[in-house]
XYZ file of N, CA, C and O in Angstrom:
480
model
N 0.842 -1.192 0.000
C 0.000 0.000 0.000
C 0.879 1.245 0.000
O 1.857 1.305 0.745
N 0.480 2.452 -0.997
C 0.909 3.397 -0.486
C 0.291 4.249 0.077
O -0.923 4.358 -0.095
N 1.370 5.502 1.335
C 0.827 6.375 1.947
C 1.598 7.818 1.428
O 2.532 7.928 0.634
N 1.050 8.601 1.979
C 1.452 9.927 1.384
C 1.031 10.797 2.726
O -0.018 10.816 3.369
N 2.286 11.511 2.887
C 2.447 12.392 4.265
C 2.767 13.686 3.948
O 3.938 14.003 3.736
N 1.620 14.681 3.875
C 1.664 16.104 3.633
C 2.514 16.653 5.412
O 2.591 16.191 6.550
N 2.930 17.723 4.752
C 3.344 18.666 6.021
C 3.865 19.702 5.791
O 4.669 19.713 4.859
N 3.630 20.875 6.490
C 4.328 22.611 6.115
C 2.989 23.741 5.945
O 3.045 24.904 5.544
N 1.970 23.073 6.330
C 0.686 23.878 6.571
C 1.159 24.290 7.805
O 2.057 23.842 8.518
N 0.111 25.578 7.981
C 0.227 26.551 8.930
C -0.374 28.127 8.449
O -0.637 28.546 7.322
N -0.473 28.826 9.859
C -0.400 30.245 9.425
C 0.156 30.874 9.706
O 0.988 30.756 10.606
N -0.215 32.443 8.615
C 1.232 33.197 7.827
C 0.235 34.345 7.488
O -0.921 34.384 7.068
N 1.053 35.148 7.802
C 0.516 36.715 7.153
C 0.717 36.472 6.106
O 1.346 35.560 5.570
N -0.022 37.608 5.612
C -0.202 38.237 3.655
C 1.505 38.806 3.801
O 2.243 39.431 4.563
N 1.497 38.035 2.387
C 3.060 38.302 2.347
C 4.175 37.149 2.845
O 5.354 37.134 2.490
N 3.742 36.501 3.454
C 4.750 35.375 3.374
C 4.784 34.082 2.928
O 3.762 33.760 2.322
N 5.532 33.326 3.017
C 5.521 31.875 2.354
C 5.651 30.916 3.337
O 6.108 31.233 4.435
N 5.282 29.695 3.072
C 5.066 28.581 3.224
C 5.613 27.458 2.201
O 5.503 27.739 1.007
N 6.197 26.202 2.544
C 6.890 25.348 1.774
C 6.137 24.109 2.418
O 6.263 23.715 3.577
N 5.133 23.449 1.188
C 4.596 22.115 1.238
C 4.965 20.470 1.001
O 5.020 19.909 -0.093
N 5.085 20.158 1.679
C 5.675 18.900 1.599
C 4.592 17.400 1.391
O 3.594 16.977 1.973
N 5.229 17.055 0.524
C 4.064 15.348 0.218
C 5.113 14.305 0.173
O 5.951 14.315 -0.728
N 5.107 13.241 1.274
C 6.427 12.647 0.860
C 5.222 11.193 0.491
O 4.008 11.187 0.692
N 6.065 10.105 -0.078
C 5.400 8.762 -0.615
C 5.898 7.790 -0.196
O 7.057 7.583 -0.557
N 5.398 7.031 0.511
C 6.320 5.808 0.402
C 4.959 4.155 0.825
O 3.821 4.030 1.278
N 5.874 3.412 0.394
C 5.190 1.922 0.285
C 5.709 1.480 -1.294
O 6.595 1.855 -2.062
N 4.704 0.540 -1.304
C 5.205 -0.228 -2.938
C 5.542 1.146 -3.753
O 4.692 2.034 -3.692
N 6.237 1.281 -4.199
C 6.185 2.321 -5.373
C 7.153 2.054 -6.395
O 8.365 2.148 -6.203
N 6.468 1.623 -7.800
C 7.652 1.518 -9.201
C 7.432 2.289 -9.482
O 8.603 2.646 -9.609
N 6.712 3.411 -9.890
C 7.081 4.753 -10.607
C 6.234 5.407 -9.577
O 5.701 4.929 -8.575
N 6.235 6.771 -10.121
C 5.972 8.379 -9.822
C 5.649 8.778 -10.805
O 6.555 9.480 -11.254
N 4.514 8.722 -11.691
C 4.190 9.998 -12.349
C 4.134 11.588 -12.278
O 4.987 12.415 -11.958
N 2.788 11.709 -12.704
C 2.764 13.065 -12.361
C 2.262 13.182 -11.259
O 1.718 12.282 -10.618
N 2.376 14.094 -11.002
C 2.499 15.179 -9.011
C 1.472 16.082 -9.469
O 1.249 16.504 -10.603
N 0.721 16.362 -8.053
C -0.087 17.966 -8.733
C -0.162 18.090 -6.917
O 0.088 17.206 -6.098
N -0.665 19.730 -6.642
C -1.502 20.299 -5.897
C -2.274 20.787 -6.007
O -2.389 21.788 -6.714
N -3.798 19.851 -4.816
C -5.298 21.010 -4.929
C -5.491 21.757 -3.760
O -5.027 21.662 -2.624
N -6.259 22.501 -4.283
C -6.602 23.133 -2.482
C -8.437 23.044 -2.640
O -9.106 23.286 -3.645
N -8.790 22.720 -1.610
C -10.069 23.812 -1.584
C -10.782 24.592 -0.098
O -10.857 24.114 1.034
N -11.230 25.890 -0.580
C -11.730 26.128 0.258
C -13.023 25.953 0.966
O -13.780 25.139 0.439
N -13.505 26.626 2.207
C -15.003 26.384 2.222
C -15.727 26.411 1.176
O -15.525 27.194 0.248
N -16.352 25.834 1.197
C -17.703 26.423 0.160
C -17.580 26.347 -1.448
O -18.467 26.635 -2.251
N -16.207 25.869 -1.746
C -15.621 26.004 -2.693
C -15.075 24.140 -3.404
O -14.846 23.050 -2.881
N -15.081 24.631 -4.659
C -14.640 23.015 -5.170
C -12.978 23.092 -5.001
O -12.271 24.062 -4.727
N -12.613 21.650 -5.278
C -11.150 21.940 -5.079
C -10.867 21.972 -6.342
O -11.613 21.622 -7.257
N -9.715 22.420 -6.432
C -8.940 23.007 -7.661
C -7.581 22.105 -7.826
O -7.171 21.308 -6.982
N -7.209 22.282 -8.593
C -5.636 21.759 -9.242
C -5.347 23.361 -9.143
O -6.111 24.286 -9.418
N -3.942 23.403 -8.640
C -2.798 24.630 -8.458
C -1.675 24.528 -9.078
O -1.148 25.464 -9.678
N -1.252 23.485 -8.995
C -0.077 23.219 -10.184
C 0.107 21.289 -10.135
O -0.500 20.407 -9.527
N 1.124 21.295 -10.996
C 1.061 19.688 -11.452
C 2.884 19.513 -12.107
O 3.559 20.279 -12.795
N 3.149 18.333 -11.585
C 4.627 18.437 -12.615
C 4.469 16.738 -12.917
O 3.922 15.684 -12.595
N 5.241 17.291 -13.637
C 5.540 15.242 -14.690
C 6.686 15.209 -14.425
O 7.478 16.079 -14.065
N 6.805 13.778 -14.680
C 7.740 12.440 -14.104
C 9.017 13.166 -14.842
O 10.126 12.721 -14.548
N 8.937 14.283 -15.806
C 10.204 14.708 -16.826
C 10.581 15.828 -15.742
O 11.696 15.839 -15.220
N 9.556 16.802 -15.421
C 10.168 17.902 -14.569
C 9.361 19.305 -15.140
O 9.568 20.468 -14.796
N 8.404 18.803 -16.098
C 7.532 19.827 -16.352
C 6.072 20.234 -15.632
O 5.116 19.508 -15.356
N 6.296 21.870 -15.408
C 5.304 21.850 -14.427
C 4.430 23.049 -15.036
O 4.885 23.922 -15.775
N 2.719 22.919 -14.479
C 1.926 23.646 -14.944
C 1.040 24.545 -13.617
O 0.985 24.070 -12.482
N 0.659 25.324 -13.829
C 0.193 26.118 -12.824
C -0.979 26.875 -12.876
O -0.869 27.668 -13.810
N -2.576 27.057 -12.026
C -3.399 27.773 -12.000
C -3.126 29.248 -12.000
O -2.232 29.867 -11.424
N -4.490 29.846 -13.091
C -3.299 31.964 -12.699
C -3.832 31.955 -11.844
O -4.353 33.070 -11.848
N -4.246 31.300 -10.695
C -4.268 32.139 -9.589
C -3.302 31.936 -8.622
O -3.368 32.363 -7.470
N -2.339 31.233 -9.131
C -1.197 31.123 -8.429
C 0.246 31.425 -8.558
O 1.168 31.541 -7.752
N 0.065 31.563 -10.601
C 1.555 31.495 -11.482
C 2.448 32.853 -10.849
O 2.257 34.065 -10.754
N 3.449 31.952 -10.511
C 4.114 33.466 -10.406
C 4.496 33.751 -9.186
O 5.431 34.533 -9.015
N 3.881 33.202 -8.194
C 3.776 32.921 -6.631
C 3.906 31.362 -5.804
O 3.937 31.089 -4.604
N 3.962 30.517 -7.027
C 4.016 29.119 -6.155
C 4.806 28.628 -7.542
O 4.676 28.969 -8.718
N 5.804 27.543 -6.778
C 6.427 26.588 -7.225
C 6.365 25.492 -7.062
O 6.378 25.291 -5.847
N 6.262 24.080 -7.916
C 5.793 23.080 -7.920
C 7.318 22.347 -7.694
O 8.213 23.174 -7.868
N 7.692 21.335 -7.435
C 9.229 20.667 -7.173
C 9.192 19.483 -6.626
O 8.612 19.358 -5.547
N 9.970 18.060 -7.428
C 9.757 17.099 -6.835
C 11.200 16.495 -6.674
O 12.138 17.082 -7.214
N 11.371 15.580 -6.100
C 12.642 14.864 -5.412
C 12.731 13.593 -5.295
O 12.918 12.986 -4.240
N 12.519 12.840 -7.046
C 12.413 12.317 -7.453
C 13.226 10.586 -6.097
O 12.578 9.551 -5.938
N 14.527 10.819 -5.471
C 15.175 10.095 -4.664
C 14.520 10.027 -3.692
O 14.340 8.924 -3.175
N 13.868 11.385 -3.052
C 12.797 10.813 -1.798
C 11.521 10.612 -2.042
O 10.715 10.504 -1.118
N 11.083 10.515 -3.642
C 9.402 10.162 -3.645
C 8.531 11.368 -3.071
O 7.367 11.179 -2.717
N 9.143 12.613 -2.995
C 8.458 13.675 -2.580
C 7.946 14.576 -3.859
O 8.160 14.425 -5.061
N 7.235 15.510 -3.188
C 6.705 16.568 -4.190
C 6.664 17.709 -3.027
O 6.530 17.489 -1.823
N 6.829 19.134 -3.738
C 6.984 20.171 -2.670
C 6.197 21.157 -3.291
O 6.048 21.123 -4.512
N 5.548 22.244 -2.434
C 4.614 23.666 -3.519
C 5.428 24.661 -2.179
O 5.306 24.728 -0.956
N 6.478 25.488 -3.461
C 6.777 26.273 -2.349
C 5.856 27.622 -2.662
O 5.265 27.851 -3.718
N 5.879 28.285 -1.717
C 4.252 29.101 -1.655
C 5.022 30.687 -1.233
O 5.653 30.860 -0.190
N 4.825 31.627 -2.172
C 5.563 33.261 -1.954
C 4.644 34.168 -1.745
O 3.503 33.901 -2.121
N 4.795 34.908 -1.375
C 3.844 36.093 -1.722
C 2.265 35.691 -1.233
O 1.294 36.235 -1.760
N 2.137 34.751 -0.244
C 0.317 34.683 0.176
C -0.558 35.687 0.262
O -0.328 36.870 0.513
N -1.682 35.098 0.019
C -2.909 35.898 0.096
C -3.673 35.545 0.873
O -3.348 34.518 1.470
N -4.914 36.129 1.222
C -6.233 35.617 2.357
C -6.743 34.489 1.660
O -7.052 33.402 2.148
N -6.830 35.022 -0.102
C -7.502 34.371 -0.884
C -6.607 32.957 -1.000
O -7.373 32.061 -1.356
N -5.247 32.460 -0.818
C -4.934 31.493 -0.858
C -5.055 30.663 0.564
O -4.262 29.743 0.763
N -6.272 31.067 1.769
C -6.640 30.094 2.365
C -7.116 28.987 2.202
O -8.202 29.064 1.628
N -6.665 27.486 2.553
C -7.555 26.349 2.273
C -6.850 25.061 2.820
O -5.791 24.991 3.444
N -7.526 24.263 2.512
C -6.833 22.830 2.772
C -6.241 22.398 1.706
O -6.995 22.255 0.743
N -4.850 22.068 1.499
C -4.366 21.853 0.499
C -3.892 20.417 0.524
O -3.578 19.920 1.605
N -3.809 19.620 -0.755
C -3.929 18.505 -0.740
C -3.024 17.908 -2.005
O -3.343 18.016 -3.189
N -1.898 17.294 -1.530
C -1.386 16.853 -2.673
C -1.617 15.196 -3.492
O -1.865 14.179 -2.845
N -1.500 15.224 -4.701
C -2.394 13.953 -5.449
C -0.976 13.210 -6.107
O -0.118 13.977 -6.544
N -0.788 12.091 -6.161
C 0.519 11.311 -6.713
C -0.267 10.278 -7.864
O -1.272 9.610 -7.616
N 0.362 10.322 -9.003
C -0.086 9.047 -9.452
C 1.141 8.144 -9.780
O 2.188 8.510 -10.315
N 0.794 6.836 -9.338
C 1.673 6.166 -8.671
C 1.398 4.937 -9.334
O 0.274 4.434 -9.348
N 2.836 4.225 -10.124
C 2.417 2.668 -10.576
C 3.226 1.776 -9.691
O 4.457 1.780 -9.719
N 2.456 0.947 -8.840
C 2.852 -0.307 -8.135
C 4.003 -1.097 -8.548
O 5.010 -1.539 -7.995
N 3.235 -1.128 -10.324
C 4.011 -2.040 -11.298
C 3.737 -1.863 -11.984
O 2.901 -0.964 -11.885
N 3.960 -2.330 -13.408
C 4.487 -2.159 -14.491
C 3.147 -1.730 -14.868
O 2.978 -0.623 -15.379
N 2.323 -2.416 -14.682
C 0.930 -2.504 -15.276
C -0.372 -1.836 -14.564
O -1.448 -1.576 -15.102
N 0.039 -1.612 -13.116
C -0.751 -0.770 -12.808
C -0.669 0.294 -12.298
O 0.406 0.297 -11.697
N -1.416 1.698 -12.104
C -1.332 3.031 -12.055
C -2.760 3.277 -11.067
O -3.837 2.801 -11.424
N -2.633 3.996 -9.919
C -3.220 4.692 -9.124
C -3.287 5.963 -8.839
O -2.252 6.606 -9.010
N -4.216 6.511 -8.453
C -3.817 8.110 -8.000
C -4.245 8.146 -6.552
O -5.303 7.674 -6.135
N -3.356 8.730 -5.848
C -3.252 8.626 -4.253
C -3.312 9.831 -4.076
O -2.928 10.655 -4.906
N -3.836 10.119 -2.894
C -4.434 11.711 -2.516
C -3.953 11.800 -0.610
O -4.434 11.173 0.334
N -2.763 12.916 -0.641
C -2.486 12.658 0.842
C -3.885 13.343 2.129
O -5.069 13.550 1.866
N -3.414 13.477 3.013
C -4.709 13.858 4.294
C -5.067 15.029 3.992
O -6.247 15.340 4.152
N -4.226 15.866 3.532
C -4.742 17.341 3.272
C -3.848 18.241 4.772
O -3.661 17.736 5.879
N -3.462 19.556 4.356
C -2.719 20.152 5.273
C -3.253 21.961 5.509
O -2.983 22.822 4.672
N -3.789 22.159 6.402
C -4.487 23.817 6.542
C -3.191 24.210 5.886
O -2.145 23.561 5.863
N -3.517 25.724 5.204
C -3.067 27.010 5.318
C -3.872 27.675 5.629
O -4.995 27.516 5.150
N -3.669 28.460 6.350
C -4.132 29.746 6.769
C -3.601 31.318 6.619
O -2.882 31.690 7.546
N -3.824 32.129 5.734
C -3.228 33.554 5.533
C -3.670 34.530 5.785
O -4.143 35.123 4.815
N -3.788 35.323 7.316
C -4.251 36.405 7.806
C -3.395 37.061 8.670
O -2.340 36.765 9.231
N -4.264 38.221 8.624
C -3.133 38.919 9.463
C -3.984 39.354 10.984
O -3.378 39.931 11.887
């Protein structure tokens, strides 16, 4: 089985950053692609950014420019480092792995989810 262990939530005034952590571990033959969602109350969750197994990464505008997507391919991690916050980037954020056991099969694993909070 795999598990997936978010951590680096917290709160932070407008204006600062936060660095998210998703680490993986159990059976794992590959690592695909990586992404981060968040959502807030009341709100659907979103995809924020996403990177592939090559190192290419894509990003929501409501984030480009202010968050970085980064993975570490040796520890099975994925990271969203987070600049410049907003109120509006409050939520539970949640990182998603898709993950092949083996050769032949492919899952997508979704860790516990980790608060941010951005107020002042």
């Amino acid at each position: 089985q795999v598990q997936l262990v978010e951590s680096g939530g917290g709160l932070v005034q407008p204006g600062g950053s936060l660095r998210l952590s998703c680490a993986a571990s159990g059976s794992i033959f590959r690592i695909n692609a990586m992404g981060w969602y968040r959502q807030a109350p009341g709100k659907q969750r979103e995809l924020i950014a996403a990177i592939t197994s090559g190192g290419t990464s894509n990003y929501a505008d409501s984030v480009k420019g202010r968050f970085t997507i980064s993975r570490d391919n040796a520890k099975n991690t994925v990271y969203l480092q987070m600049n410049s916050l907003k109120p509006e980037d409050t939520a539970v954020y949640y990182c998603k792995l898709s993950i092949s056991g083996s050769y032949y099969v492919t899952s997508d694993y979704w860790g516990q989810g980790t608060q941010v909070t951005v107020s002042s």
